[in-house]
Amino acid sequence: LTAVAGYYMFGNVVDDQVTISLEASAGPKAELAMKMLTWLMVLTAFSKFTLTMYPLSLGMEEIVAPYLPSDTAMDITSSLVKIILIILSLLVAIYAPSFSFLCSLVGLICTVIVSVVFPAAAHLKLFGSKLSIFEKLGDWLMVIVGLVVAVIGTIATVKNDVGA
């Protein structure tokens, strides 16, 4: 939807990130709006990072919780776990070559598996004997298409990174 809107607004000269095209076409009159948009994008990145890291930190805290003697120790451990995860994420982003490539691959593979392949496979496994032939075919189609999309997306991402 965003790509269609960007193409409709800017035609063939739209940049990969529509916000760059907005800035180029807005001119000096929209400087405040562009600064606000930039800060909103930064806030969005912070919220995505927090939402992504929270389950990981919670899992790590649950591993060490039985060994901690008090709630105060748990609070300190919780803070330390979160700080260490932030520092490790920062170090990976700074020192890992092609970190965006790694994020693209992980995001692609995990998203397709979690949102397409796994639900259909779980539906087949849980209710396979009760499903009609059309429901089974639909689930198998989702599994196969999801796997094909994951493979094609992985190949495209690798080609894009190697070719760039």
CSV table of N, CA and C in Angstrom, one decimal:
chain,number,residue,atom,x,y,z
A,1,LEU,N,0.8,-1.2,0.0
A,1,LEU,CA,0.0,0.0,0.0
A,1,LEU,C,0.9,1.3,0.0
A,2,THR,N,1.9,1.2,0.8
A,2,THR,CA,2.8,2.4,0.9
A,2,THR,C,3.5,2.6,-0.5
A,3,ALA,N,3.9,1.4,-1.0
A,3,ALA,CA,4.6,1.5,-2.3
A,3,ALA,C,3.7,2.1,-3.4
A,4,VAL,N,2.5,1.7,-3.4
A,4,VAL,CA,1.5,2.2,-4.4
A,4,VAL,C,1.3,3.7,-4.2
A,5,ALA,N,1.2,4.1,-3.0
A,5,ALA,CA,1.0,5.5,-2.7
A,5,ALA,C,2.2,6.3,-3.1
A,6,GLY,N,3.4,5.8,-2.8
A,6,GLY,CA,4.7,6.4,-3.2
A,6,GLY,C,4.8,6.5,-4.7
A,7,TYR,N,4.5,5.5,-5.4
A,7,TYR,CA,4.5,5.5,-6.9
A,7,TYR,C,3.5,6.5,-7.5
A,8,TYR,N,2.3,6.5,-6.9
A,8,TYR,CA,1.3,7.4,-7.4
A,8,TYR,C,1.7,8.9,-7.2
A,9,MET,N,2.4,9.1,-6.1
A,9,MET,CA,2.8,10.5,-5.8
A,9,MET,C,4.0,11.0,-6.6
A,10,PHE,N,5.0,10.1,-6.8
A,10,PHE,CA,6.3,10.5,-7.4
A,10,PHE,C,6.6,9.8,-8.7
A,11,GLY,N,5.8,8.8,-9.1
A,11,GLY,CA,6.1,8.1,-10.4
A,11,GLY,C,7.4,7.3,-10.3
A,12,ASN,N,8.1,7.2,-11.4
A,12,ASN,CA,9.3,6.4,-11.5
A,12,ASN,C,10.5,6.9,-10.7
A,13,VAL,N,10.4,8.2,-10.2
A,13,VAL,CA,11.5,8.7,-9.5
A,13,VAL,C,11.4,8.5,-8.0
A,14,VAL,N,10.5,7.7,-7.5
A,14,VAL,CA,10.4,7.5,-6.1
A,14,VAL,C,11.6,6.7,-5.6
A,15,ASP,N,12.1,7.1,-4.4
A,15,ASP,CA,13.2,6.4,-3.8
A,15,ASP,C,12.7,5.1,-3.1
A,16,ASP,N,13.6,4.3,-2.7
A,16,ASP,CA,13.3,3.1,-2.0
A,16,ASP,C,12.5,3.4,-0.7
A,17,GLN,N,13.0,4.5,0.0
A,17,GLN,CA,12.3,5.0,1.2
A,17,GLN,C,11.5,6.2,0.7
A,18,VAL,N,10.2,6.1,0.9
A,18,VAL,CA,9.3,7.2,0.4
A,18,VAL,C,9.6,8.5,1.1
A,19,THR,N,10.1,8.4,2.4
A,19,THR,CA,10.4,9.6,3.1
A,19,THR,C,11.5,10.5,2.4
A,20,ILE,N,12.4,9.8,1.7
A,20,ILE,CA,13.5,10.6,1.0
A,20,ILE,C,12.8,11.4,-0.1
A,21,SER,N,11.9,10.7,-0.8
A,21,SER,CA,11.2,11.4,-1.9
A,21,SER,C,10.3,12.6,-1.3
A,22,LEU,N,9.7,12.4,-0.2
A,22,LEU,CA,9.0,13.5,0.4
A,22,LEU,C,9.8,14.7,0.8
A,23,GLU,N,11.0,14.4,1.3
A,23,GLU,CA,11.9,15.5,1.7
A,23,GLU,C,12.4,16.2,0.4
A,24,ALA,N,12.7,15.5,-0.6
A,24,ALA,CA,13.2,16.1,-1.9
A,24,ALA,C,12.1,17.0,-2.5
A,25,SER,N,10.9,16.6,-2.4
A,25,SER,CA,9.8,17.3,-3.1
A,25,SER,C,9.2,18.4,-2.2
A,26,ALA,N,9.4,18.3,-0.9
A,26,ALA,CA,8.8,19.3,0.0
A,26,ALA,C,9.4,20.6,0.0
A,27,GLY,N,10.7,20.7,-0.2
A,27,GLY,CA,11.4,21.9,-0.2
A,27,GLY,C,11.6,22.5,1.2
A,28,PRO,N,12.0,23.8,1.2
A,28,PRO,CA,12.3,24.4,2.5
A,28,PRO,C,11.1,24.7,3.4
A,29,LYS,N,9.9,24.8,2.8
A,29,LYS,CA,8.7,25.1,3.6
A,29,LYS,C,8.4,24.0,4.6
A,30,ALA,N,8.7,22.8,4.3
A,30,ALA,CA,8.3,21.7,5.1
A,30,ALA,C,9.4,21.1,6.0
A,31,GLU,N,10.3,22.0,6.3
A,31,GLU,CA,11.5,21.5,7.2
A,31,GLU,C,11.0,21.0,8.5
A,32,LEU,N,10.1,21.7,9.2
A,32,LEU,CA,9.6,21.3,10.5
A,32,LEU,C,8.9,19.9,10.4
A,33,ALA,N,8.1,19.7,9.3
A,33,ALA,CA,7.3,18.5,9.2
A,33,ALA,C,8.3,17.3,8.9
A,34,MET,N,9.4,17.6,8.2
A,34,MET,CA,10.4,16.5,7.9
A,34,MET,C,11.1,16.2,9.2
A,35,LYS,N,11.4,17.2,10.1
A,35,LYS,CA,12.1,16.9,11.3
A,35,LYS,C,11.2,16.1,12.2
A,36,MET,N,9.9,16.4,12.2
A,36,MET,CA,8.9,15.6,13.0
A,36,MET,C,8.8,14.2,12.5
A,37,LEU,N,8.8,14.0,11.2
A,37,LEU,CA,8.7,12.7,10.6
A,37,LEU,C,10.0,11.9,11.0
A,38,THR,N,11.1,12.5,10.9
A,38,THR,CA,12.4,11.9,11.3
A,38,THR,C,12.3,11.4,12.7
A,39,TRP,N,11.9,12.2,13.6
A,39,TRP,CA,11.8,11.8,15.0
A,39,TRP,C,10.8,10.7,15.3
A,40,LEU,N,9.7,10.8,14.5
A,40,LEU,CA,8.7,9.7,14.6
A,40,LEU,C,9.3,8.4,14.2
A,41,MET,N,10.1,8.4,13.1
A,41,MET,CA,10.7,7.2,12.7
A,41,MET,C,11.7,6.7,13.7
A,42,VAL,N,12.4,7.6,14.4
A,42,VAL,CA,13.3,7.1,15.5
A,42,VAL,C,12.6,6.5,16.6
A,43,LEU,N,11.5,7.1,17.0
A,43,LEU,CA,10.6,6.6,18.1
A,43,LEU,C,10.1,5.2,17.7
A,44,THR,N,9.7,5.0,16.4
A,44,THR,CA,9.2,3.7,15.9
A,44,THR,C,10.3,2.7,16.1
A,45,ALA,N,11.5,3.0,15.7
A,45,ALA,CA,12.6,2.1,15.8
A,45,ALA,C,12.8,1.7,17.3
A,46,PHE,N,12.8,2.7,18.2
A,46,PHE,CA,12.9,2.3,19.6
A,46,PHE,C,11.8,1.4,20.1
A,47,SER,N,10.6,1.7,19.7
A,47,SER,CA,9.5,0.8,20.1
A,47,SER,C,9.6,-0.6,19.6
A,48,LYS,N,10.1,-0.7,18.3
A,48,LYS,CA,10.2,-2.1,17.7
A,48,LYS,C,11.4,-2.8,18.5
A,49,PHE,N,12.4,-2.1,18.8
A,49,PHE,CA,13.5,-2.8,19.5
A,49,PHE,C,13.0,-3.2,20.9
A,50,THR,N,12.3,-2.4,21.6
A,50,THR,CA,11.8,-2.8,22.9
A,50,THR,C,10.9,-4.0,22.8
A,51,LEU,N,9.9,-4.0,21.9
A,51,LEU,CA,9.0,-5.1,21.7
A,51,LEU,C,9.7,-6.4,21.3
A,52,THR,N,10.8,-6.3,20.6
A,52,THR,CA,11.5,-7.4,20.2
A,52,THR,C,12.3,-8.0,21.3
A,53,MET,N,13.0,-7.2,22.1
A,53,MET,CA,13.9,-7.6,23.1
A,53,MET,C,13.2,-8.0,24.4
A,54,TYR,N,12.0,-7.6,24.6
A,54,TYR,CA,11.3,-7.9,25.9
A,54,TYR,C,11.1,-9.4,26.1
A,55,PRO,N,10.6,-10.2,25.1
A,55,PRO,CA,10.4,-11.6,25.4
A,55,PRO,C,11.8,-12.3,25.6
A,56,LEU,N,12.8,-11.9,24.9
A,56,LEU,CA,14.1,-12.5,25.1
A,56,LEU,C,14.6,-12.2,26.6
A,57,SER,N,14.5,-10.9,27.0
A,57,SER,CA,15.0,-10.6,28.4
A,57,SER,C,14.1,-11.3,29.4
A,58,LEU,N,12.8,-11.4,29.2
A,58,LEU,CA,11.9,-12.1,30.1
A,58,LEU,C,12.3,-13.6,30.2
A,59,GLY,N,12.6,-14.2,29.1
A,59,GLY,CA,13.1,-15.6,29.1
A,59,GLY,C,14.4,-15.8,29.9
A,60,MET,N,15.3,-14.9,29.7
A,60,MET,CA,16.6,-15.0,30.4
A,60,MET,C,16.4,-14.8,31.9
A,61,GLU,N,15.5,-13.8,32.2
A,61,GLU,CA,15.2,-13.6,33.7
A,61,GLU,C,14.5,-14.8,34.3
A,62,GLU,N,13.7,-15.5,33.6
A,62,GLU,CA,13.0,-16.7,34.1
A,62,GLU,C,14.0,-17.8,34.4
A,63,ILE,N,15.1,-17.9,33.6
A,63,ILE,CA,16.1,-18.9,33.8
A,63,ILE,C,16.8,-18.7,35.1
A,64,VAL,N,17.2,-17.4,35.4
A,64,VAL,CA,18.0,-17.2,36.6
A,64,VAL,C,17.1,-16.9,37.8
A,65,ALA,N,15.8,-16.7,37.7
A,65,ALA,CA,14.9,-16.4,38.8
A,65,ALA,C,15.0,-17.4,39.9
A,66,PRO,N,15.0,-18.7,39.7
A,66,PRO,CA,15.0,-19.6,40.8
A,66,PRO,C,16.2,-19.6,41.7
A,67,TYR,N,17.3,-19.0,41.1
A,67,TYR,CA,18.5,-19.0,41.9
A,67,TYR,C,18.7,-17.7,42.7
A,68,LEU,N,17.8,-16.8,42.6
A,68,LEU,CA,17.9,-15.5,43.2
A,68,LEU,C,17.2,-15.5,44.6
A,69,PRO,N,17.8,-14.9,45.6
A,69,PRO,CA,17.2,-15.0,47.0
A,69,PRO,C,16.1,-14.0,47.3
A,70,SER,N,16.1,-12.9,46.5
A,70,SER,CA,15.1,-11.9,46.9
A,70,SER,C,14.6,-11.1,45.7
A,71,ASP,N,13.5,-10.4,45.9
A,71,ASP,CA,12.9,-9.5,44.9
A,71,ASP,C,13.9,-8.4,44.4
A,72,THR,N,14.7,-7.9,45.4
A,72,THR,CA,15.7,-6.9,45.0
A,72,THR,C,16.7,-7.5,44.1
A,73,ALA,N,17.2,-8.7,44.4
A,73,ALA,CA,18.2,-9.3,43.5
A,73,ALA,C,17.6,-9.6,42.1
A,74,MET,N,16.3,-9.9,42.1
A,74,MET,CA,15.6,-10.1,40.8
A,74,MET,C,15.5,-8.8,40.0
A,75,ASP,N,15.2,-7.7,40.7
A,75,ASP,CA,15.1,-6.4,40.1
A,75,ASP,C,16.5,-6.0,39.5
A,76,ILE,N,17.5,-6.2,40.2
A,76,ILE,CA,18.9,-5.9,39.8
A,76,ILE,C,19.3,-6.7,38.6
A,77,THR,N,19.0,-8.0,38.7
A,77,THR,CA,19.3,-9.0,37.6
A,77,THR,C,18.5,-8.6,36.3
A,78,SER,N,17.2,-8.2,36.5
A,78,SER,CA,16.4,-7.8,35.4
A,78,SER,C,17.0,-6.6,34.7
A,79,SER,N,17.4,-5.7,35.4
A,79,SER,CA,18.0,-4.5,34.8
A,79,SER,C,19.3,-4.8,34.1
A,80,LEU,N,20.2,-5.6,34.8
A,80,LEU,CA,21.4,-6.0,34.1
A,80,LEU,C,21.2,-6.8,32.8
A,81,VAL,N,20.3,-7.7,32.8
A,81,VAL,CA,20.0,-8.5,31.6
A,81,VAL,C,19.6,-7.6,30.5
A,82,LYS,N,18.7,-6.6,30.8
A,82,LYS,CA,18.3,-5.7,29.7
A,82,LYS,C,19.4,-4.8,29.2
A,83,ILE,N,20.3,-4.3,30.1
A,83,ILE,CA,21.4,-3.5,29.8
A,83,ILE,C,22.4,-4.3,28.9
A,84,ILE,N,22.7,-5.5,29.3
A,84,ILE,CA,23.6,-6.4,28.6
A,84,ILE,C,23.1,-6.7,27.2
A,85,LEU,N,21.8,-6.9,27.1
A,85,LEU,CA,21.2,-7.2,25.7
A,85,LEU,C,21.3,-6.0,24.8
A,86,ILE,N,21.1,-4.8,25.4
A,86,ILE,CA,21.2,-3.6,24.6
A,86,ILE,C,22.6,-3.4,24.1
A,87,ILE,N,23.6,-3.6,25.0
A,87,ILE,CA,25.0,-3.4,24.7
A,87,ILE,C,25.4,-4.5,23.6
A,88,LEU,N,25.0,-5.7,23.8
A,88,LEU,CA,25.3,-6.7,22.8
A,88,LEU,C,24.7,-6.4,21.4
A,89,SER,N,23.4,-5.9,21.4
A,89,SER,CA,22.8,-5.5,20.2
A,89,SER,C,23.6,-4.4,19.5
A,90,LEU,N,24.0,-3.4,20.3
A,90,LEU,CA,24.8,-2.3,19.7
A,90,LEU,C,26.1,-2.8,19.2
A,91,LEU,N,26.8,-3.7,19.9
A,91,LEU,CA,28.1,-4.2,19.4
A,91,LEU,C,27.9,-5.0,18.1
A,92,VAL,N,26.8,-5.8,18.0
A,92,VAL,CA,26.5,-6.5,16.8
A,92,VAL,C,26.2,-5.6,15.6
A,93,ALA,N,25.4,-4.6,15.9
A,93,ALA,CA,25.1,-3.6,14.8
A,93,ALA,C,26.4,-2.8,14.3
A,94,ILE,N,27.3,-2.6,15.2
A,94,ILE,CA,28.5,-1.8,14.9
A,94,ILE,C,29.5,-2.7,14.2
A,95,TYR,N,29.7,-3.9,14.7
A,95,TYR,CA,30.9,-4.7,14.2
A,95,TYR,C,30.5,-5.9,13.3
A,96,ALA,N,29.3,-6.2,13.2
A,96,ALA,CA,28.9,-7.3,12.3
A,96,ALA,C,28.8,-6.8,10.9
A,97,PRO,N,29.6,-7.4,10.0
A,97,PRO,CA,29.4,-6.9,8.6
A,97,PRO,C,28.1,-7.3,8.0
A,98,SER,N,27.5,-6.4,7.3
A,98,SER,CA,26.2,-6.6,6.6
A,98,SER,C,25.1,-7.0,7.6
A,99,PHE,N,25.0,-6.2,8.7
A,99,PHE,CA,24.0,-6.5,9.7
A,99,PHE,C,22.6,-6.3,9.2
A,100,SER,N,22.4,-5.4,8.2
A,100,SER,CA,21.1,-5.3,7.6
A,100,SER,C,20.7,-6.5,6.8
A,101,PHE,N,21.7,-7.1,6.2
A,101,PHE,CA,21.5,-8.3,5.4
A,101,PHE,C,21.1,-9.4,6.4
A,102,LEU,N,21.8,-9.6,7.5
A,102,LEU,CA,21.4,-10.6,8.5
A,102,LEU,C,20.0,-10.3,9.0
A,103,CYS,N,19.6,-9.1,9.3
A,103,CYS,CA,18.3,-8.8,9.7
A,103,CYS,C,17.2,-9.1,8.7
A,104,SER,N,17.6,-8.8,7.4
A,104,SER,CA,16.6,-9.2,6.3
A,104,SER,C,16.4,-10.7,6.3
A,105,LEU,N,17.4,-11.4,6.3
A,105,LEU,CA,17.3,-12.9,6.3
A,105,LEU,C,16.5,-13.4,7.4
A,106,VAL,N,16.9,-13.0,8.6
A,106,VAL,CA,16.2,-13.5,9.8
A,106,VAL,C,14.7,-13.1,9.8
A,107,GLY,N,14.5,-11.8,9.4
A,107,GLY,CA,13.1,-11.4,9.4
A,107,GLY,C,12.3,-12.1,8.3
A,108,LEU,N,12.8,-12.3,7.2
A,108,LEU,CA,12.1,-13.0,6.1
A,108,LEU,C,11.8,-14.4,6.5
A,109,ILE,N,12.8,-15.2,6.9
A,109,ILE,CA,12.6,-16.6,7.3
A,109,ILE,C,11.7,-16.7,8.4
A,110,CYS,N,11.9,-16.0,9.5
A,110,CYS,CA,11.0,-16.1,10.7
A,110,CYS,C,9.6,-15.7,10.4
A,111,THR,N,9.4,-14.6,9.7
A,111,THR,CA,8.1,-14.1,9.4
A,111,THR,C,7.3,-15.1,8.6
A,112,VAL,N,7.9,-15.7,7.5
A,112,VAL,CA,7.2,-16.6,6.7
A,112,VAL,C,6.8,-17.9,7.4
A,113,ILE,N,7.8,-18.4,8.2
A,113,ILE,CA,7.6,-19.6,8.9
A,113,ILE,C,6.5,-19.4,10.0
A,114,VAL,N,6.6,-18.3,10.8
A,114,VAL,CA,5.7,-18.1,11.9
A,114,VAL,C,4.3,-17.7,11.4
A,115,SER,N,4.2,-16.9,10.3
A,115,SER,CA,2.8,-16.5,9.9
A,115,SER,C,2.2,-17.3,8.8
A,116,VAL,N,2.9,-18.1,8.1
A,116,VAL,CA,2.3,-18.9,7.0
A,116,VAL,C,2.4,-20.4,7.2
A,117,VAL,N,3.7,-20.8,7.3
A,117,VAL,CA,3.9,-22.3,7.3
A,117,VAL,C,3.5,-22.9,8.6
A,118,PHE,N,3.9,-22.4,9.8
A,118,PHE,CA,3.5,-23.0,11.1
A,118,PHE,C,2.0,-23.1,11.3
A,119,PRO,N,1.2,-22.0,11.1
A,119,PRO,CA,-0.2,-22.2,11.4
A,119,PRO,C,-0.9,-23.3,10.5
A,120,ALA,N,-0.5,-23.3,9.3
A,120,ALA,CA,-1.1,-24.3,8.4
A,120,ALA,C,-0.7,-25.7,8.8
A,121,ALA,N,0.6,-25.9,9.1
A,121,ALA,CA,1.1,-27.2,9.5
A,121,ALA,C,0.5,-27.6,10.8
A,122,ALA,N,0.4,-26.7,11.8
A,122,ALA,CA,-0.2,-27.0,13.1
A,122,ALA,C,-1.7,-27.4,12.9
A,123,HIS,N,-2.4,-26.7,12.0
A,123,HIS,CA,-3.8,-27.0,11.7
A,123,HIS,C,-3.9,-28.4,11.2
A,124,LEU,N,-3.0,-28.8,10.3
A,124,LEU,CA,-3.0,-30.2,9.7
A,124,LEU,C,-2.7,-31.2,10.8
A,125,LYS,N,-1.7,-30.9,11.6
A,125,LYS,CA,-1.3,-31.9,12.7
A,125,LYS,C,-2.4,-32.0,13.7
A,126,LEU,N,-3.1,-30.9,14.1
A,126,LEU,CA,-4.1,-31.0,15.2
A,126,LEU,C,-5.4,-31.5,14.7
A,127,PHE,N,-5.8,-31.1,13.5
A,127,PHE,CA,-7.2,-31.5,13.1
A,127,PHE,C,-7.2,-32.3,11.8
A,128,GLY,N,-6.0,-32.9,11.4
A,128,GLY,CA,-5.9,-33.6,10.2
A,128,GLY,C,-7.0,-34.6,9.9
A,129,SER,N,-7.3,-35.4,10.9
A,129,SER,CA,-8.3,-36.5,10.7
A,129,SER,C,-9.7,-35.9,10.5
A,130,LYS,N,-10.0,-34.7,11.0
A,130,LYS,CA,-11.3,-34.1,10.9
A,130,LYS,C,-11.5,-33.2,9.8
A,131,LEU,N,-10.5,-32.9,9.0
A,131,LEU,CA,-10.5,-31.9,8.0
A,131,LEU,C,-11.0,-32.6,6.7
A,132,SER,N,-11.7,-31.8,5.9
A,132,SER,CA,-12.2,-32.3,4.6
A,132,SER,C,-10.9,-32.2,3.6
A,133,ILE,N,-11.1,-32.9,2.5
A,133,ILE,CA,-10.0,-32.9,1.5
A,133,ILE,C,-9.6,-31.5,1.1
A,134,PHE,N,-10.6,-30.6,0.9
A,134,PHE,CA,-10.3,-29.3,0.5
A,134,PHE,C,-9.5,-28.5,1.6
A,135,GLU,N,-9.9,-28.7,2.8
A,135,GLU,CA,-9.2,-28.0,3.9
A,135,GLU,C,-7.7,-28.5,4.0
A,136,LYS,N,-7.5,-29.8,3.8
A,136,LYS,CA,-6.2,-30.4,3.8
A,136,LYS,C,-5.4,-29.8,2.6
A,137,LEU,N,-6.0,-29.8,1.5
A,137,LEU,CA,-5.3,-29.2,0.3
A,137,LEU,C,-4.9,-27.7,0.5
A,138,GLY,N,-5.9,-27.0,1.1
A,138,GLY,CA,-5.6,-25.6,1.4
A,138,GLY,C,-4.4,-25.4,2.4
A,139,ASP,N,-4.4,-26.3,3.4
A,139,ASP,CA,-3.3,-26.2,4.4
A,139,ASP,C,-2.0,-26.6,3.7
A,140,TRP,N,-2.0,-27.7,2.9
A,140,TRP,CA,-0.8,-28.1,2.2
A,140,TRP,C,-0.3,-27.0,1.3
A,141,LEU,N,-1.3,-26.4,0.6
A,141,LEU,CA,-0.9,-25.3,-0.3
A,141,LEU,C,-0.2,-24.2,0.4
A,142,MET,N,-0.7,-23.8,1.6
A,142,MET,CA,-0.1,-22.7,2.4
A,142,MET,C,1.3,-23.1,2.8
A,143,VAL,N,1.5,-24.4,3.2
A,143,VAL,CA,2.8,-24.8,3.6
A,143,VAL,C,3.8,-24.8,2.5
A,144,ILE,N,3.4,-25.3,1.3
A,144,ILE,CA,4.2,-25.3,0.1
A,144,ILE,C,4.5,-23.9,-0.4
A,145,VAL,N,3.5,-23.1,-0.5
A,145,VAL,CA,3.7,-21.7,-1.0
A,145,VAL,C,4.6,-21.0,0.0
A,146,GLY,N,4.3,-21.1,1.3
A,146,GLY,CA,5.2,-20.4,2.3
A,146,GLY,C,6.6,-20.8,2.2
A,147,LEU,N,6.9,-22.1,2.0
A,147,LEU,CA,8.3,-22.6,1.9
A,147,LEU,C,8.9,-22.0,0.6
A,148,VAL,N,8.1,-22.1,-0.5
A,148,VAL,CA,8.7,-21.5,-1.8
A,148,VAL,C,9.0,-20.0,-1.7
A,149,VAL,N,8.0,-19.3,-1.0
A,149,VAL,CA,8.3,-17.9,-0.9
A,149,VAL,C,9.5,-17.6,0.0
A,150,ALA,N,9.7,-18.4,1.0
A,150,ALA,CA,10.9,-18.3,1.9
A,150,ALA,C,12.1,-18.5,1.1
A,151,VAL,N,12.1,-19.5,0.3
A,151,VAL,CA,13.3,-19.9,-0.5
A,151,VAL,C,13.6,-18.8,-1.6
A,152,ILE,N,12.5,-18.3,-2.3
A,152,ILE,CA,12.7,-17.3,-3.3
A,152,ILE,C,13.1,-16.0,-2.6
A,153,GLY,N,12.5,-15.6,-1.5
A,153,GLY,CA,12.9,-14.4,-0.8
A,153,GLY,C,14.3,-14.5,-0.3
A,154,THR,N,14.8,-15.6,0.2
A,154,THR,CA,16.2,-15.8,0.6
A,154,THR,C,17.1,-15.6,-0.5
A,155,ILE,N,16.8,-16.2,-1.7
A,155,ILE,CA,17.7,-16.1,-2.9
A,155,ILE,C,17.7,-14.6,-3.3
A,156,ALA,N,16.6,-14.0,-3.3
A,156,ALA,CA,16.5,-12.6,-3.8
A,156,ALA,C,17.3,-11.7,-2.8
A,157,THR,N,17.2,-11.9,-1.5
A,157,THR,CA,17.9,-11.1,-0.6
A,157,THR,C,19.4,-11.3,-0.7
A,158,VAL,N,19.9,-12.6,-0.9
A,158,VAL,CA,21.3,-12.9,-1.1
A,158,VAL,C,21.8,-12.3,-2.4
A,159,LYS,N,21.0,-12.4,-3.4
A,159,LYS,CA,21.5,-11.8,-4.7
A,159,LYS,C,21.5,-10.3,-4.6
A,160,ASN,N,20.6,-9.7,-3.9
A,160,ASN,CA,20.6,-8.2,-3.7
A,160,ASN,C,21.8,-7.7,-2.9
A,161,ASP,N,22.1,-8.5,-1.9
A,161,ASP,CA,23.3,-8.1,-1.0
A,161,ASP,C,24.6,-8.3,-1.7
A,162,VAL,N,24.7,-9.5,-2.4
A,162,VAL,CA,26.0,-9.8,-3.1
A,162,VAL,C,26.1,-8.9,-4.3
A,163,GLY,N,25.0,-8.6,-5.0
A,163,GLY,CA,25.1,-7.7,-6.2
A,163,GLY,C,25.3,-6.3,-5.9
A,164,ALA,N,25.0,-5.8,-4.7
A,164,ALA,CA,25.1,-4.4,-4.3
A,164,ALA,C,26.5,-4.0,-4.1
